[in-house]
Amino acid sequence: MSRYDVFIIGGGPIGLACGIAAQKANLNYIIVEKGCLVNSLYNYPVNMTFFSTSERLEIGNVPFMSLNPKPKRAEALEYYRRVAKDKQLNIHLFEKVESVQRIDDKTYEIRTTKQNYISTNIIVATGFYDIPQLLHVPGEDLPKVKHYYDDPHYYAFQKVIVVGASNSSVDAALETWRKGAEVTMVIRKDTIGKSVKYWVKPDIENRIKEGSIKACFNSNITAVHERTVDIQTPDGMVTLENDFVLALTGYHPDFNLLKSLHITLSGDEKQCPLYDGETMETNQRGIYLAGVVCGGFDTHKLFIENSRVHAEMIISDIKKKI
Ligand SMILES: Cc1cc2nc3c(=O)[nH]c(=O)nc-3n(C[C@H](O)[C@H](O)[C@H](O)COP(=O)(O)OP(=O)(O)OC[C@H]3O[C@@H](n4cnc5c(N)ncnc54)[C@H](O)[C@@H]3O)c2cc1C
């Protein structure tokens, strides 16, 4: 069985940053990723533009050059692939971590879909993009209800309901409307989200004002049917004809994985995993958290730009203990 100082679960930007830091510290490490390299970014909408400027997405001191200050998804994929190649990171792709068992005070056994490993330390960098927040309404399991949005062409000339008012929802509403979809947004609150990219916000507000994109504010979907959707609005129940529902209401970390590792979660509704703010170590000795997984349900708290520092914090703590 292969034995490591550091076993990193997740090959997203922060998992890669942890690998780079471990390599720099001459630690024996491996990154295991269940999908392709930077799998979450690969699954973002094809035309997506980051809200961060490219230098804030850099890891391992490798410069990120992009055509415009804010890079697009394709440029980010190019960048992280180049980083992984340039640094010759030790990474296994398309291999999912299924369980972790403590063997003794200093050793964990990790079981994946392909093999077993032994490691002294584990870094959980599994992000939050794998599990969507559900609407919990009847009909949500119909194939026309999607929790991920990729390309607008698919929705041309269709009646589309976009649920939510955050960046993802606003991008999807504008893009599909521009490709000929008839778009209605269903928004729980009374405005478009405050954190919507500053250069996109006026666009969506003006499209709503002019009536090109319809918006039901203070409203919730109550049921999805084959051809219609029921919406509770301040003026009562409304039923709209509908072909597709894009329920872009957010995502959350894999709490089952965290619980299986016996990591304590905060008792409140955010369910933040608890960790030492200086070392990122959890209540389980040798198990660390890195990246956006740390936020629990509060997925707007951490991004690539403010969580890439976790890598150095964790590796310097591990180094101290060896
Ligand atoms: C649409 C969108 C736009 C965003 N824009 C920005 C932005 O502009 N700037 C910014 O800083 N942040 C942005 N973010 C937030 C941030 O980019 C992402 O959340 C980022 O991917 C976080 O990096 P991470 O490495 O922590 O997690 P992720 O990139 O999600 O990586 C986690 C990885 O772990 C893998 N994994 C999960 N479970 C397992 C398992 N059991 N075994 C093996 N592998 C596993 C996943 O496949 C995934 O590849 C955006 C997020 C979204 C959704």
GROMACS .gro file of C-alpha atoms and ligand atoms in nm:
model
  375
    1MET     CA    1   0.000   0.000   0.000
    2SER     CA    2   0.140   0.347  -0.094
    3ARG     CA    3   0.229   0.560   0.208
    4TYR     CA    4   0.227   0.941   0.219
    5ASP     CA    5   0.294   1.229   0.457
    6VAL     CA    6   0.002   1.421   0.308
    7PHE     CA    7  -0.304   1.287   0.128
    8ILE     CA    8  -0.508   1.562  -0.044
    9ILE     CA    9  -0.872   1.490  -0.127
   10GLY     CA   10  -0.981   1.706  -0.423
   11GLY     CA   11  -0.794   1.844  -0.723
   12GLY     CA   12  -0.957   2.188  -0.735
   13PRO     CA   13  -0.749   2.508  -0.725
   14ILE     CA   14  -0.698   2.478  -0.349
   15GLY     CA   15  -0.612   2.107  -0.356
   16LEU     CA   16  -0.351   2.192  -0.620
   17ALA     CA   17  -0.220   2.479  -0.404
   18CYS     CA   18  -0.182   2.232  -0.114
   19GLY     CA   19   0.008   1.992  -0.340
   20ILE     CA   20   0.243   2.269  -0.450
   21ALA     CA   21   0.307   2.373  -0.088
   22ALA     CA   22   0.371   2.010   0.017
   23GLN     CA   23   0.609   1.961  -0.275
   24LYS     CA   24   0.797   2.278  -0.183
   25ALA     CA   25   0.832   2.149   0.175
   26ASN     CA   26   0.972   1.816   0.047
   27LEU     CA   27   0.678   1.623   0.184
   28ASN     CA   28   0.564   1.301   0.022
   29TYR     CA   29   0.212   1.388  -0.100
   30ILE     CA   30  -0.064   1.283  -0.337
   31ILE     CA   31  -0.373   1.461  -0.468
   32VAL     CA   32  -0.671   1.236  -0.547
   33GLU     CA   33  -0.953   1.386  -0.755
   34LYS     CA   34  -1.278   1.210  -0.839
   35GLY     CA   35  -1.324   1.387  -1.174
   36CYS     CA   36  -1.102   1.570  -1.418
   37LEU     CA   37  -0.843   1.828  -1.313
   38VAL     CA   38  -1.022   2.125  -1.146
   39ASN     CA   39  -1.348   1.935  -1.192
   40SER     CA   40  -1.574   2.207  -1.048
   41LEU     CA   41  -1.438   2.472  -1.283
   42TYR     CA   42  -1.475   2.232  -1.573
   43ASN     CA   43  -1.847   2.206  -1.487
   44TYR     CA   44  -1.905   2.583  -1.468
   45PRO     CA   45  -2.110   2.746  -1.747
   46VAL     CA   46  -1.904   2.748  -2.066
   47ASN     CA   47  -1.913   3.128  -2.107
   48MET     CA   48  -1.857   3.208  -1.738
   49THR     CA   49  -1.637   3.504  -1.638
   50PHE     CA   50  -1.476   3.502  -1.291
   51PHE     CA   51  -1.551   3.793  -1.059
   52SER     CA   52  -1.186   3.783  -0.946
   53THR     CA   53  -0.902   3.926  -1.148
   54SER     CA   54  -0.659   3.665  -1.276
   55GLU     CA   55  -0.375   3.745  -1.033
   56ARG     CA   56  -0.611   3.669  -0.742
   57LEU     CA   57  -0.665   3.318  -0.876
   58GLU     CA   58  -0.293   3.242  -0.898
   59ILE     CA   59  -0.141   2.956  -0.703
   60GLY     CA   60   0.221   2.853  -0.645
   61ASN     CA   61   0.348   3.194  -0.763
   62VAL     CA   62   0.277   3.101  -1.125
   63PRO     CA   63   0.156   3.411  -1.315
   64PHE     CA   64  -0.195   3.388  -1.463
   65MET     CA   65  -0.217   3.588  -1.784
   66SER     CA   66  -0.563   3.651  -1.925
   67LEU     CA   67  -0.692   3.861  -2.215
   68ASN     CA   68  -0.905   4.077  -1.987
   69PRO     CA   69  -0.855   4.153  -1.617
   70LYS     CA   70  -1.126   3.898  -1.524
   71PRO     CA   71  -1.054   3.564  -1.683
   72LYS     CA   72  -1.304   3.330  -1.844
   73ARG     CA   73  -1.356   2.965  -1.750
   74ALA     CA   74  -1.156   2.842  -2.050
   75GLU     CA   75  -0.858   3.056  -1.948
   76ALA     CA   76  -0.875   2.926  -1.590
   77LEU     CA   77  -0.879   2.563  -1.713
   78GLU     CA   78  -0.576   2.642  -1.930
   79TYR     CA   79  -0.400   2.808  -1.635
   80TYR     CA   80  -0.454   2.532  -1.376
   81ARG     CA   81  -0.361   2.263  -1.628
   82ARG     CA   82  -0.037   2.449  -1.704
   83VAL     CA   83   0.037   2.481  -1.332
   84ALA     CA   84  -0.021   2.109  -1.271
   85LYS     CA   85   0.205   2.022  -1.565
   86ASP     CA   86   0.474   2.277  -1.486
   87LYS     CA   87   0.494   2.169  -1.119
   88GLN     CA   88   0.465   1.799  -1.214
   89LEU     CA   89   0.209   1.753  -0.940
   90ASN     CA   90   0.148   1.402  -0.815
   91ILE     CA   91  -0.223   1.376  -0.891
   92HIS     CA   92  -0.457   1.084  -0.960
   93LEU     CA   93  -0.768   1.181  -1.159
   94PHE     CA   94  -1.104   1.002  -1.187
   95GLU     CA   95  -1.049   0.831  -0.852
   96LYS     CA   96  -1.299   0.900  -0.575
   97VAL     CA   97  -1.217   0.884  -0.204
   98GLU     CA   98  -1.480   0.659  -0.050
   99SER     CA   99  -1.373   0.626   0.312
  100VAL     CA  100  -1.106   0.717   0.565
  101GLN     CA  101  -1.026   0.503   0.870
  102ARG     CA  102  -0.800   0.595   1.156
  103ILE     CA  103  -0.557   0.307   1.210
  104ASP     CA  104  -0.359   0.446   1.503
  105ASP     CA  105  -0.259   0.780   1.654
  106LYS     CA  106  -0.050   0.877   1.350
  107THR     CA  107  -0.197   0.689   1.058
  108TYR     CA  108  -0.505   0.693   0.838
  109GLU     CA  109  -0.606   0.442   0.575
  110ILE     CA  110  -0.780   0.592   0.275
  111ARG     CA  111  -0.995   0.379   0.048
  112THR     CA  112  -1.071   0.505  -0.304
  113THR     CA  113  -1.253   0.360  -0.604
  114LYS     CA  114  -0.915   0.233  -0.729
  115GLN     CA  115  -0.687   0.145  -0.437
  116ASN     CA  116  -0.600   0.197  -0.070
  117TYR     CA  117  -0.343   0.436   0.075
  118ILE     CA  118  -0.182   0.511   0.409
  119SER     CA  119  -0.115   0.868   0.517
  120THR     CA  120  -0.012   1.057   0.828
  121ASN     CA  121  -0.210   1.368   0.733
  122ILE     CA  122  -0.521   1.431   0.528
  123ILE     CA  123  -0.628   1.756   0.366
  124VAL     CA  124  -0.995   1.774   0.276
  125ALA     CA  125  -1.024   2.017  -0.018
  126THR     CA  126  -1.349   1.890  -0.162
  127GLY     CA  127  -1.522   2.225  -0.232
  128PHE     CA  128  -1.902   2.257  -0.245
  129TYR     CA  129  -2.003   2.229  -0.609
  130ASP     CA  130  -2.107   1.862  -0.614
  131ILE     CA  131  -2.426   1.888  -0.412
  132PRO     CA  132  -2.701   2.133  -0.515
  133GLN     CA  133  -2.938   2.295  -0.268
  134LEU     CA  134  -3.274   2.151  -0.360
  135LEU     CA  135  -3.605   2.337  -0.385
  136HIS     CA  136  -3.784   2.050  -0.209
  137VAL     CA  137  -4.099   2.084  -0.417
  138PRO     CA  138  -4.304   1.819  -0.597
  139GLY     CA  139  -4.178   1.763  -0.953
  140GLU     CA  140  -3.819   1.863  -0.878
  141ASP     CA  141  -3.705   1.522  -1.001
  142LEU     CA  142  -3.845   1.581  -1.353
  143PRO     CA  143  -3.568   1.583  -1.619
  144LYS     CA  144  -3.658   1.940  -1.719
  145VAL     CA  145  -3.541   2.068  -1.377
  146LYS     CA  146  -3.167   2.137  -1.382
  147HIS     CA  147  -2.940   2.241  -1.096
  148TYR     CA  148  -2.642   2.310  -1.322
  149TYR     CA  149  -2.638   2.539  -1.621
  150ASP     CA  150  -2.380   2.511  -1.895
  151ASP     CA  151  -2.469   2.644  -2.240
  152PRO     CA  152  -2.747   2.882  -2.352
  153HIS     CA  153  -2.804   2.732  -2.700
  154TYR     CA  154  -2.991   2.434  -2.553
  155TYR     CA  155  -3.266   2.666  -2.427
  156ALA     CA  156  -3.326   2.863  -2.750
  157PHE     CA  157  -3.698   2.934  -2.809
  158GLN     CA  158  -3.798   2.759  -2.485
  159LYS     CA  159  -3.996   2.884  -2.186
  160VAL     CA  160  -3.735   2.893  -1.912
  161ILE     CA  161  -3.779   2.966  -1.542
  162VAL     CA  162  -3.459   3.063  -1.361
  163VAL     CA  163  -3.479   3.029  -0.983
  164GLY     CA  164  -3.255   3.256  -0.774
  165ALA     CA  165  -3.095   3.598  -0.812
  166SER     CA  166  -2.726   3.534  -0.759
  167ASN     CA  167  -2.445   3.547  -1.017
  168SER     CA  168  -2.524   3.202  -1.159
  169SER     CA  169  -2.896   3.275  -1.197
  170VAL     CA  170  -2.841   3.619  -1.348
  171ASP     CA  171  -2.584   3.490  -1.599
  172ALA     CA  172  -2.818   3.207  -1.700
  173ALA     CA  173  -3.119   3.440  -1.736
  174LEU     CA  174  -2.932   3.690  -1.954
  175GLU     CA  175  -2.756   3.431  -2.170
  176THR     CA  176  -3.063   3.218  -2.241
  177TRP     CA  177  -3.276   3.528  -2.309
  178ARG     CA  178  -3.013   3.649  -2.559
  179LYS     CA  179  -3.037   3.312  -2.739
  180GLY     CA  180  -3.414   3.345  -2.775
  181ALA     CA  181  -3.552   3.185  -2.460
  182GLU     CA  182  -3.860   3.332  -2.292
  183VAL     CA  183  -3.724   3.386  -1.941
  184THR     CA  184  -3.900   3.432  -1.607
  185MET     CA  185  -3.694   3.467  -1.290
  186VAL     CA  186  -3.842   3.346  -0.961
  187ILE     CA  187  -3.674   3.532  -0.677
  188ARG     CA  188  -3.732   3.473  -0.306
  189LYS     CA  189  -3.636   3.827  -0.204
  190ASP     CA  190  -3.738   4.167  -0.343
  191THR     CA  191  -3.418   4.248  -0.539
  192ILE     CA  192  -3.140   4.104  -0.751
  193GLY     CA  193  -2.857   3.973  -0.529
  194LYS     CA  194  -2.620   4.239  -0.392
  195SER     CA  195  -2.311   4.033  -0.483
  196VAL     CA  196  -2.400   4.007  -0.853
  197LYS     CA  197  -2.099   4.117  -1.064
  198TYR     CA  198  -2.107   4.497  -1.081
  199TRP     CA  199  -2.086   4.503  -1.459
  200VAL     CA  200  -2.374   4.255  -1.497
  201LYS     CA  201  -2.618   4.396  -1.240
  202PRO     CA  202  -2.738   4.698  -1.446
  203ASP     CA  203  -2.791   4.468  -1.745
  204ILE     CA  204  -3.029   4.235  -1.561
  205GLU     CA  205  -3.206   4.520  -1.379
  206ASN     CA  206  -3.269   4.701  -1.706
  207ARG     CA  207  -3.389   4.386  -1.885
  208ILE     CA  208  -3.638   4.331  -1.599
  209LYS     CA  209  -3.745   4.697  -1.600
  210GLU     CA  210  -3.814   4.694  -1.975
  211GLY     CA  211  -4.001   4.363  -1.942
  212SER     CA  212  -3.771   4.159  -2.170
  213ILE     CA  213  -3.700   3.925  -1.880
  214LYS     CA  214  -3.989   3.875  -1.640
  215ALA     CA  215  -3.926   3.855  -1.268
  216CYS     CA  216  -4.149   3.735  -0.985
  217PHE     CA  217  -3.999   3.889  -0.668
  218ASN     CA  218  -4.090   3.770  -0.317
  219SER     CA  219  -4.197   3.447  -0.483
  220ASN     CA  220  -4.135   3.074  -0.458
  221ILE     CA  221  -4.199   2.777  -0.681
  222THR     CA  222  -4.441   2.540  -0.511
  223ALA     CA  223  -4.466   2.262  -0.773
  224VAL     CA  224  -4.321   2.166  -1.110
  225HIS     CA  225  -4.534   1.977  -1.362
  226GLU     CA  226  -4.454   1.839  -1.711
  227ARG     CA  227  -4.572   2.155  -1.891
  228THR     CA  228  -4.630   2.412  -1.617
  229VAL     CA  229  -4.491   2.548  -1.290
  230ASP     CA  230  -4.686   2.678  -0.989
  231ILE     CA  231  -4.548   2.992  -0.825
  232GLN     CA  232  -4.657   3.149  -0.498
  233THR     CA  233  -4.637   3.527  -0.554
  234PRO     CA  234  -4.746   3.822  -0.335
  235ASP     CA  235  -5.056   3.842  -0.559
  236GLY     CA  236  -5.145   3.478  -0.507
  237MET     CA  237  -5.073   3.151  -0.686
  238VAL     CA  238  -4.971   3.177  -1.053
  239THR     CA  239  -4.929   2.889  -1.300
  240LEU     CA  240  -4.690   2.948  -1.592
  241GLU     CA  241  -4.634   2.740  -1.903
  242ASN     CA  242  -4.282   2.607  -1.889
  243ASP     CA  243  -4.027   2.389  -2.071
  244PHE     CA  244  -3.723   2.406  -1.839
  245VAL     CA  245  -3.648   2.511  -1.481
  246LEU     CA  246  -3.294   2.622  -1.399
  247ALA     CA  247  -3.288   2.595  -1.020
  248LEU     CA  248  -2.958   2.770  -0.951
  249THR     CA  249  -3.014   2.805  -0.579
  250GLY     CA  250  -2.664   2.722  -0.465
  251TYR     CA  251  -2.463   2.422  -0.354
  252HIS     CA  252  -2.321   2.287  -0.030
  253PRO     CA  253  -2.027   2.077   0.087
  254ASP     CA  254  -2.051   1.701   0.129
  255PHE     CA  255  -2.150   1.693   0.497
  256ASN     CA  256  -2.168   1.312   0.493
  257LEU     CA  257  -1.798   1.296   0.407
  258LEU     CA  258  -1.716   1.544   0.686
  259LYS     CA  259  -1.927   1.348   0.936
  260SER     CA  260  -1.767   1.019   0.831
  261LEU     CA  261  -1.432   1.178   0.919
  262HIS     CA  262  -1.581   1.268   1.263
  263ILE     CA  263  -1.520   1.638   1.197
  264THR     CA  264  -1.734   1.851   1.429
  265LEU     CA  265  -1.982   2.085   1.258
  266SER     CA  266  -2.114   2.406   1.413
  267GLY     CA  267  -2.453   2.347   1.573
  268ASP     CA  268  -2.622   2.635   1.387
  269GLU     CA  269  -2.787   2.642   1.045
  270LYS     CA  270  -2.454   2.710   0.869
  271GLN     CA  271  -2.306   2.374   0.973
  272CYS     CA  272  -1.952   2.507   0.936
  273PRO     CA  273  -1.690   2.242   0.999
  274LEU     CA  274  -1.484   2.350   1.298
  275TYR     CA  275  -1.110   2.401   1.257
  276ASP     CA  276  -0.818   2.591   1.408
  277GLY     CA  277  -0.803   2.931   1.235
  278GLU     CA  278  -0.423   2.933   1.235
  279THR     CA  279  -0.346   2.578   1.124
  280MET     CA  280  -0.672   2.464   0.955
  281GLU     CA  281  -0.655   2.142   1.158
  282THR     CA  282  -0.990   1.998   1.263
  283ASN     CA  283  -1.081   1.827   1.589
  284GLN     CA  284  -0.933   1.513   1.430
  285ARG     CA  285  -0.555   1.515   1.467
  286GLY     CA  286  -0.386   1.524   1.125
  287ILE     CA  287  -0.706   1.603   0.934
  288TYR     CA  288  -0.707   1.953   0.782
  289LEU     CA  289  -0.960   2.152   0.580
  290ALA     CA  290  -0.870   2.371   0.283
  291GLY     CA  291  -1.067   2.589   0.043
  292VAL     CA  292  -1.436   2.656   0.018
  293VAL     CA  293  -1.539   2.337   0.201
  294CYS     CA  294  -1.466   2.532   0.523
  295GLY     CA  295  -1.770   2.758   0.481
  296GLY     CA  296  -2.042   2.497   0.536
  297PHE     CA  297  -2.373   2.628   0.402
  298ASP     CA  298  -2.220   2.977   0.396
  299THR     CA  299  -2.070   2.929   0.050
  300HIS     CA  300  -2.023   3.302  -0.017
  301LYS     CA  301  -1.765   3.343   0.259
  302LEU     CA  302  -1.469   3.177   0.091
  303PHE     CA  303  -1.343   3.184  -0.267
  304ILE     CA  304  -1.022   3.084  -0.442
  305GLU     CA  305  -0.877   3.430  -0.377
  306ASN     CA  306  -0.918   3.425   0.000
  307SER     CA  307  -0.870   3.053   0.066
  308ARG     CA  308  -0.554   2.979  -0.134
  309VAL     CA  309  -0.360   3.086   0.180
  310HIS     CA  310  -0.485   2.770   0.354
  311ALA     CA  311  -0.221   2.567   0.168
  312GLU     CA  312   0.079   2.736   0.333
  313MET     CA  313  -0.091   2.744   0.675
  314ILE     CA  314  -0.154   2.368   0.668
  315ILE     CA  315   0.182   2.264   0.530
  316SER     CA  316   0.378   2.477   0.776
  317ASP     CA  317   0.184   2.313   1.064
  318ILE     CA  318   0.249   1.964   0.926
  319LYS     CA  319   0.617   2.049   0.876
  320LYS     CA  320   0.644   2.163   1.239
  321LYS     CA  321   0.506   1.830   1.363
  322ILE     CA  322   0.734   1.606   1.155
  323LIG     C1  323  -2.009   2.974  -1.086
  323LIG     C2  324  -1.901   3.006  -0.984
  323LIG     C3  325  -1.817   3.115  -1.003
  323LIG     C4  326  -1.712   3.142  -0.913
  323LIG     N1  327  -1.630   3.251  -0.934
  323LIG     C5  328  -1.527   3.273  -0.849
  323LIG     C6  329  -1.436   3.382  -0.868
  323LIG     O1  330  -1.449   3.462  -0.959
  323LIG     N2  331  -1.332   3.398  -0.781
  323LIG     C7  332  -1.312   3.313  -0.677
  323LIG     O2  333  -1.214   3.331  -0.602
  323LIG     N3  334  -1.398   3.212  -0.654
  323LIG     C8  335  -1.505   3.191  -0.738
  323LIG     N4  336  -1.591   3.088  -0.713
  323LIG     C9  337  -1.573   3.009  -0.595
  323LIG    C10  338  -1.454   2.916  -0.618
  323LIG     O3  339  -1.408   2.929  -0.748
  323LIG    C11  340  -1.485   2.778  -0.624
  323LIG     O4  341  -1.568   2.738  -0.524
  323LIG    C12  342  -1.351   2.701  -0.627
  323LIG     O5  343  -1.367   2.597  -0.717
  323LIG    C13  344  -1.304   2.659  -0.489
  323LIG     O6  345  -1.188   2.580  -0.497
  323LIG     P1  346  -1.170   2.450  -0.407
  323LIG     O7  347  -1.044   2.387  -0.455
  323LIG     O8  348  -1.187   2.484  -0.264
  323LIG     O9  349  -1.295   2.357  -0.444
  323LIG     P2  350  -1.332   2.290  -0.584
  323LIG    O10  351  -1.276   2.363  -0.699
  323LIG    O11  352  -1.478   2.265  -0.582
  323LIG    O12  353  -1.253   2.152  -0.577
  323LIG    C14  354  -1.295   2.044  -0.502
  323LIG    C15  355  -1.264   1.918  -0.579
  323LIG    O13  356  -1.282   1.806  -0.495
  323LIG    C16  357  -1.329   1.700  -0.574
  323LIG     N5  358  -1.388   1.602  -0.484
  323LIG    C17  359  -1.501   1.617  -0.410
  323LIG     N6  360  -1.526   1.505  -0.339
  323LIG    C18  361  -1.425   1.418  -0.368
  323LIG    C19  362  -1.396   1.283  -0.326
  323LIG     N7  363  -1.473   1.217  -0.239
  323LIG     N8  364  -1.284   1.223  -0.378
  323LIG    C20  365  -1.203   1.289  -0.465
  323LIG     N9  366  -1.228   1.415  -0.508
  323LIG    C21  367  -1.338   1.478  -0.460
  323LIG    C22  368  -1.425   1.767  -0.670
  323LIG    O14  369  -1.448   1.690  -0.785
  323LIG    C23  370  -1.353   1.898  -0.699
  323LIG    O15  371  -1.275   1.893  -0.816
  323LIG    C24  372  -1.695   3.059  -0.802
  323LIG    C25  373  -1.781   2.950  -0.781
  323LIG    C26  374  -1.883   2.923  -0.871
  323LIG    C27  375  -1.974   2.806  -0.844
   0.00000   0.00000   0.00000
